[in-house]
CSV table of C-alpha atoms in Angstrom, one decimal:
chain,number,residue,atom,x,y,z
A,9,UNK,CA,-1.2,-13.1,-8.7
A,10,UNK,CA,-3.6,-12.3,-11.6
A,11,UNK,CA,-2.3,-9.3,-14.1
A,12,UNK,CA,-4.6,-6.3,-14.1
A,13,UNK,CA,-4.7,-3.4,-16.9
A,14,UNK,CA,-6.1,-0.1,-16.4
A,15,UNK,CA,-6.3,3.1,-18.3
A,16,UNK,CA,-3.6,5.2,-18.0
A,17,UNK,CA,-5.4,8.4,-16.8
A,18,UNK,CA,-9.0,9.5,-16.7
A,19,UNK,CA,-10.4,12.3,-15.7
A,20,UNK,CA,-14.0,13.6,-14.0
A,21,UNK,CA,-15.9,16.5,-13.1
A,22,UNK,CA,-16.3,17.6,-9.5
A,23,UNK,CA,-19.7,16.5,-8.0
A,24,UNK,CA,-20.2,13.3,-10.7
A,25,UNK,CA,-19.3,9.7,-10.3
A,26,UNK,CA,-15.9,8.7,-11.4
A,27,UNK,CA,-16.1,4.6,-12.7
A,28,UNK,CA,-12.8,2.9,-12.8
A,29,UNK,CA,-12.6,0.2,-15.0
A,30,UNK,CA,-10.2,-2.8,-14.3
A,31,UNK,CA,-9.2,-5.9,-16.0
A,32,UNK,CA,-8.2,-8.7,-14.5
A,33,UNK,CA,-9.2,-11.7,-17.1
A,34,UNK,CA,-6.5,-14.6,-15.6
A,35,UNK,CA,-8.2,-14.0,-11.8
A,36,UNK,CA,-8.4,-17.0,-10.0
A,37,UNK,CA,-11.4,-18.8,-8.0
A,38,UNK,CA,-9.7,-17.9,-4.3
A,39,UNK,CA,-8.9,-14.0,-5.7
A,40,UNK,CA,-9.3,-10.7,-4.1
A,41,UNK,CA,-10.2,-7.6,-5.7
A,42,UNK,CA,-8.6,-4.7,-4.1
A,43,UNK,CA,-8.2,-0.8,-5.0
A,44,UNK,CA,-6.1,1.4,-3.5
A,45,UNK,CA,-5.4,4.7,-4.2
A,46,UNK,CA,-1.9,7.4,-3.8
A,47,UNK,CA,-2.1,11.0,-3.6
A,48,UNK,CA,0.9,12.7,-4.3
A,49,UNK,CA,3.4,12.3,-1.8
A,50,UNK,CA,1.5,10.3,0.6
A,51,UNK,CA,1.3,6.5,2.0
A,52,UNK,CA,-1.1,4.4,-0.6
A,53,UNK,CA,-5.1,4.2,0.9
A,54,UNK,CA,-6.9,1.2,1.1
A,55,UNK,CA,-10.7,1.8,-0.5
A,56,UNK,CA,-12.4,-1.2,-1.1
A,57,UNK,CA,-11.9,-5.2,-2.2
A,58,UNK,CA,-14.2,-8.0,-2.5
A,59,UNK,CA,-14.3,-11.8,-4.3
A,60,UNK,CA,-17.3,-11.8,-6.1
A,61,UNK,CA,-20.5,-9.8,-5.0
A,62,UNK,CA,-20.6,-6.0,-5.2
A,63,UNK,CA,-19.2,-4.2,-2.4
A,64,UNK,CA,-19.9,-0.4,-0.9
A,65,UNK,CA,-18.4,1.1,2.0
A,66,UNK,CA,-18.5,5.2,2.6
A,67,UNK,CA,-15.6,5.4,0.5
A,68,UNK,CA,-16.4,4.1,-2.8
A,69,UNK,CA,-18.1,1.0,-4.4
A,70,UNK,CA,-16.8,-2.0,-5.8
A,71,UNK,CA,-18.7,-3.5,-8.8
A,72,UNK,CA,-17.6,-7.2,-10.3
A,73,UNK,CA,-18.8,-8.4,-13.3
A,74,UNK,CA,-20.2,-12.2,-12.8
A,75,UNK,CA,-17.6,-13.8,-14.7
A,76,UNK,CA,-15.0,-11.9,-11.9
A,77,UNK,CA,-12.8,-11.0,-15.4
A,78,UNK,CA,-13.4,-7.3,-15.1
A,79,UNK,CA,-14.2,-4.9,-12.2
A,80,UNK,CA,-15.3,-1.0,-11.7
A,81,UNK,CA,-14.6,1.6,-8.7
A,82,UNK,CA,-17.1,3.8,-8.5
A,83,UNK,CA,-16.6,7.3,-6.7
A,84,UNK,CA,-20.0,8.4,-6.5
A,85,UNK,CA,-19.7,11.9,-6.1
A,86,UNK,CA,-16.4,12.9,-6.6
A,87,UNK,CA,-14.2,15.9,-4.8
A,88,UNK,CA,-10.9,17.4,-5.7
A,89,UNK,CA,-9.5,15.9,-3.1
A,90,UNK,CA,-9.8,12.7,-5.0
A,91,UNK,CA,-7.5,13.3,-7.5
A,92,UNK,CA,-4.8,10.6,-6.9
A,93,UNK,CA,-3.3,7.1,-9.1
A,94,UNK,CA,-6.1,4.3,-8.2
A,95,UNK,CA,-4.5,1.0,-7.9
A,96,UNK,CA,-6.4,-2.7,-8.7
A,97,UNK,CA,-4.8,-5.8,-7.1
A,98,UNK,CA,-6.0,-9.0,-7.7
A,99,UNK,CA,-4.1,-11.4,-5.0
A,100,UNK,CA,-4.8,-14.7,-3.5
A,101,UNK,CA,-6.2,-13.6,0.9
A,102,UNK,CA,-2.9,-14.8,2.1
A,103,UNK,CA,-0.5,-13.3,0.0
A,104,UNK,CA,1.4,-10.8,2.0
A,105,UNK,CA,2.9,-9.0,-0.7
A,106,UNK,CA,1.5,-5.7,-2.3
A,107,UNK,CA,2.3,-5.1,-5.7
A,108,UNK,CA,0.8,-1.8,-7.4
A,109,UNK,CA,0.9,-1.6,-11.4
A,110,UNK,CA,1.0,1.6,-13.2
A,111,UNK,CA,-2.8,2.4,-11.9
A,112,UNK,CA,-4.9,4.9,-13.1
A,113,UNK,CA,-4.4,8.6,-13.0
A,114,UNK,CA,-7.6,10.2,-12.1
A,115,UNK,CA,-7.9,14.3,-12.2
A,116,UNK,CA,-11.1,15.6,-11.0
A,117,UNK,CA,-11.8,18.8,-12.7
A,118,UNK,CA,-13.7,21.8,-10.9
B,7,UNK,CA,-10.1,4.1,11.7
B,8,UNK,CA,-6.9,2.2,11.4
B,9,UNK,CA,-3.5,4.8,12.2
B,10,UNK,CA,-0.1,3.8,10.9
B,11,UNK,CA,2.3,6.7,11.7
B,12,UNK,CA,5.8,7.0,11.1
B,13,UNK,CA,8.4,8.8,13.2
B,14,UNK,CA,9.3,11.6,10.2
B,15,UNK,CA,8.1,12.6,7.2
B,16,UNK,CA,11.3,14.1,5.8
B,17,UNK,CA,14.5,12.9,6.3
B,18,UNK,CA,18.2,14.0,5.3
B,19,UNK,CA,21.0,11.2,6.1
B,20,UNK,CA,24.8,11.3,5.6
B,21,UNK,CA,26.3,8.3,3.8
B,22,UNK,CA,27.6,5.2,6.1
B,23,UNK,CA,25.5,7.2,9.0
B,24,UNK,CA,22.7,4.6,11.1
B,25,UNK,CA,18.9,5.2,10.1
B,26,UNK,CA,16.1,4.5,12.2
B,27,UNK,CA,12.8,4.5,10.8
B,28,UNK,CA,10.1,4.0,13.2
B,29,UNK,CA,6.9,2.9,12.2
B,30,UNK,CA,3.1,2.4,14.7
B,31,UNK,CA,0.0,1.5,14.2
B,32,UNK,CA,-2.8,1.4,16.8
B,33,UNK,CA,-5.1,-1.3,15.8
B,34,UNK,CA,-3.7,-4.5,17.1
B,35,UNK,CA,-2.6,-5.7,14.0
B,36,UNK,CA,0.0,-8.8,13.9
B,37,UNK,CA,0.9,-8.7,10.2
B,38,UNK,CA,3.4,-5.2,9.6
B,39,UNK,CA,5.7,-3.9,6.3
B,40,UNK,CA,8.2,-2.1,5.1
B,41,UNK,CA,8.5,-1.1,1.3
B,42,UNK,CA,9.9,1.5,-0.7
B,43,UNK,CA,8.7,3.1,-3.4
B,44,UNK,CA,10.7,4.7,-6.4
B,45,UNK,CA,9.8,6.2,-9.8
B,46,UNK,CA,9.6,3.6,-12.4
B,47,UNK,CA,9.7,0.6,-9.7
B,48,UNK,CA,6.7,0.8,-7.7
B,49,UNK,CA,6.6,-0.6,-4.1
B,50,UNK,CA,9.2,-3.1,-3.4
B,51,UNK,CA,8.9,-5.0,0.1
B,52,UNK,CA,11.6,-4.9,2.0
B,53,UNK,CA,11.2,-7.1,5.1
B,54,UNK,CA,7.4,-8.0,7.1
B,55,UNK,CA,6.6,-9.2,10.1
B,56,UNK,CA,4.0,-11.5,11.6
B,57,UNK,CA,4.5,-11.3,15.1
B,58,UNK,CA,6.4,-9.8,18.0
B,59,UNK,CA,10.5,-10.7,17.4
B,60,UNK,CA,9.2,-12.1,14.1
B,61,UNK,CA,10.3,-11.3,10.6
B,62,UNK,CA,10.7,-12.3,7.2
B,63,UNK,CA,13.1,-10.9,4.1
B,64,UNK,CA,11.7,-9.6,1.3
B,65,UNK,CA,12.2,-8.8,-2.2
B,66,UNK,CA,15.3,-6.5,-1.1
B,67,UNK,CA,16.4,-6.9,2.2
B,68,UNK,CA,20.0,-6.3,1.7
B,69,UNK,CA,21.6,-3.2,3.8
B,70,UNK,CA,18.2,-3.3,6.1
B,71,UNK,CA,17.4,-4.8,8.9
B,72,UNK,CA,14.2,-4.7,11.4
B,73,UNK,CA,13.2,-4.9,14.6
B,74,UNK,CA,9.6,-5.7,16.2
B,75,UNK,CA,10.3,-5.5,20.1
B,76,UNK,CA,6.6,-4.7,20.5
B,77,UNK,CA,3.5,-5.5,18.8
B,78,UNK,CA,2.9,-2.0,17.7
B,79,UNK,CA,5.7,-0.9,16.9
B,80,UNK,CA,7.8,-2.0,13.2
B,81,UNK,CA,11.5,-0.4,13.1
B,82,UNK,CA,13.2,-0.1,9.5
B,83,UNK,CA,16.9,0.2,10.2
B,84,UNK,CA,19.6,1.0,7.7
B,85,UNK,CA,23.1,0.0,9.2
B,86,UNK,CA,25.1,1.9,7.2
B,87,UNK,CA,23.1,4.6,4.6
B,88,UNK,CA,24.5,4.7,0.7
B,89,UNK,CA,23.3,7.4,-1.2
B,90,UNK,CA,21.0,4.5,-3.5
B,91,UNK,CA,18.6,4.3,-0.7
B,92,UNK,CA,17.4,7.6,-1.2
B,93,UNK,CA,14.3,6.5,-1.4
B,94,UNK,CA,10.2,6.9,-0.2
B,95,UNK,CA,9.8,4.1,2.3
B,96,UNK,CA,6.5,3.1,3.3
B,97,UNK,CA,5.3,1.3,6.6
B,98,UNK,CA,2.0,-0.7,6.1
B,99,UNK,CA,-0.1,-3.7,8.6
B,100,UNK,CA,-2.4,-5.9,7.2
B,101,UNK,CA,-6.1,-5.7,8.5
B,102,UNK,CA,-8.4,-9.2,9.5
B,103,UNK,CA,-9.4,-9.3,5.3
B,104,UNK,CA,-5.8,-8.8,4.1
B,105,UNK,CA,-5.7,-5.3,3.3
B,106,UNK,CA,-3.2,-3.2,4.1
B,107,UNK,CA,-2.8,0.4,5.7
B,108,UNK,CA,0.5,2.4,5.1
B,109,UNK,CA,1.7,5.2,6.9
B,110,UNK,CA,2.1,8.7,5.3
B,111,UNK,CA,5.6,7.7,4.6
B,112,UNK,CA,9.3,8.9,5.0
B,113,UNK,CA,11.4,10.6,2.1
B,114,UNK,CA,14.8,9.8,3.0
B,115,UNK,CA,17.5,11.5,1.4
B,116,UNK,CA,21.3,10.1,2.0
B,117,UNK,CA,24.0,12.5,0.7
């Protein structure tokens, strides 16, 4: 699986878009983007992944760049509830194993 | 939306006593995990599953063991507990685009 670096914390106001940068320059032709994030204490969440075009679902969206080296999670409007470490995975679609880096620890401020 | 429950949130264990961690999910899923998570180490997979009866080692299966008797249902036993599998373990299946939804997770302590 492709190496991805993040920022090591970030934080955002409550009510504006938090973008979450990612790196992943060695990504491979047949990989997947995914984010997940943790709250404290609780089971990782799925948000969003995709391969190449932008993505949106009512979570979040996914932005790729066209060269598939770099990728941004955008929380368009985000809550304190959203404070949590955001994950990016970059893995081949049948690779069953999950392996979360250090992420990003995001603190939305009131 | 996808559920992955597991049967306790909290959980305090004697050493050498049997665990049983119980994991379900409701959405039909074949593919099913069990990691654990500690500080420093991230999520380490301990064995999956990829159908009924089914199942595969992990990175650290040693001193587990599973059970999938039924397609919902992915059990995590420890055989005998030692105090260094006080630990966060995490239950997760793998959706139709090979994501993966985890369970709130169990905080197991063995004394």
């Amino acid at each position: 699986d492709a190496k991805t670096t993040q920022p090591t914390s970030m934080d955002c106001a409550e009510g504006r878009a938090a973008n979450l940068p990612c790196n992943h320059s060695t990504i491979s032709g047949n990989e997947y983007v995914y984010w997940y994030r943790q709250i404290h204490s609780q089971g990782p969440q799925y948000i969003i992944h995709g391969l190449k075009n932008n993505e949106t679902n009512e979570m979040a969206s996914l932005i790729i760049t066209e060269d598939r080296k770099s990728s941004t999670l955008i929380l368009p409007h985000a809550t304190l509830r959203d404070t949590a470490v955001y994950y990016c995975i970059v893995r081949g679609y049948n690779n069953n194993d999950m392996r979360f880096g250090a992420g990003t620890r995001l603190t939305v401020k009131p | 939306d996808v559920k992955v429950t597991q049967s306790s949130r909290y959980l305090v264990k004697r050493t050498g006593e049997k665990v049983f961690l119980e994991c379900v999910q409701d959405m039909d899923h074949e593919n099913m995990f069990w990691y654990r998570q500690d500080p420093g180490l991230g999520l380490r997979l301990i064995y999956f599953s990829y159908d009924v009866k089914m199942k595969e080692k992990g990175d650290i299966p040693e001193g587990y063991s599973v059970s999938r008797e039924k397609k919902e249902r992915f059990s995590l036993i420890l055989e005998s507990a030692s105090t260094n599998q006080t630990s966060m373990y995490l239950c997760a299946s793998r959706g139709l685009h090979y994501e993966q939804y985890f369970g709130p997770g169990t905080r197991l302590t063995v004394t």
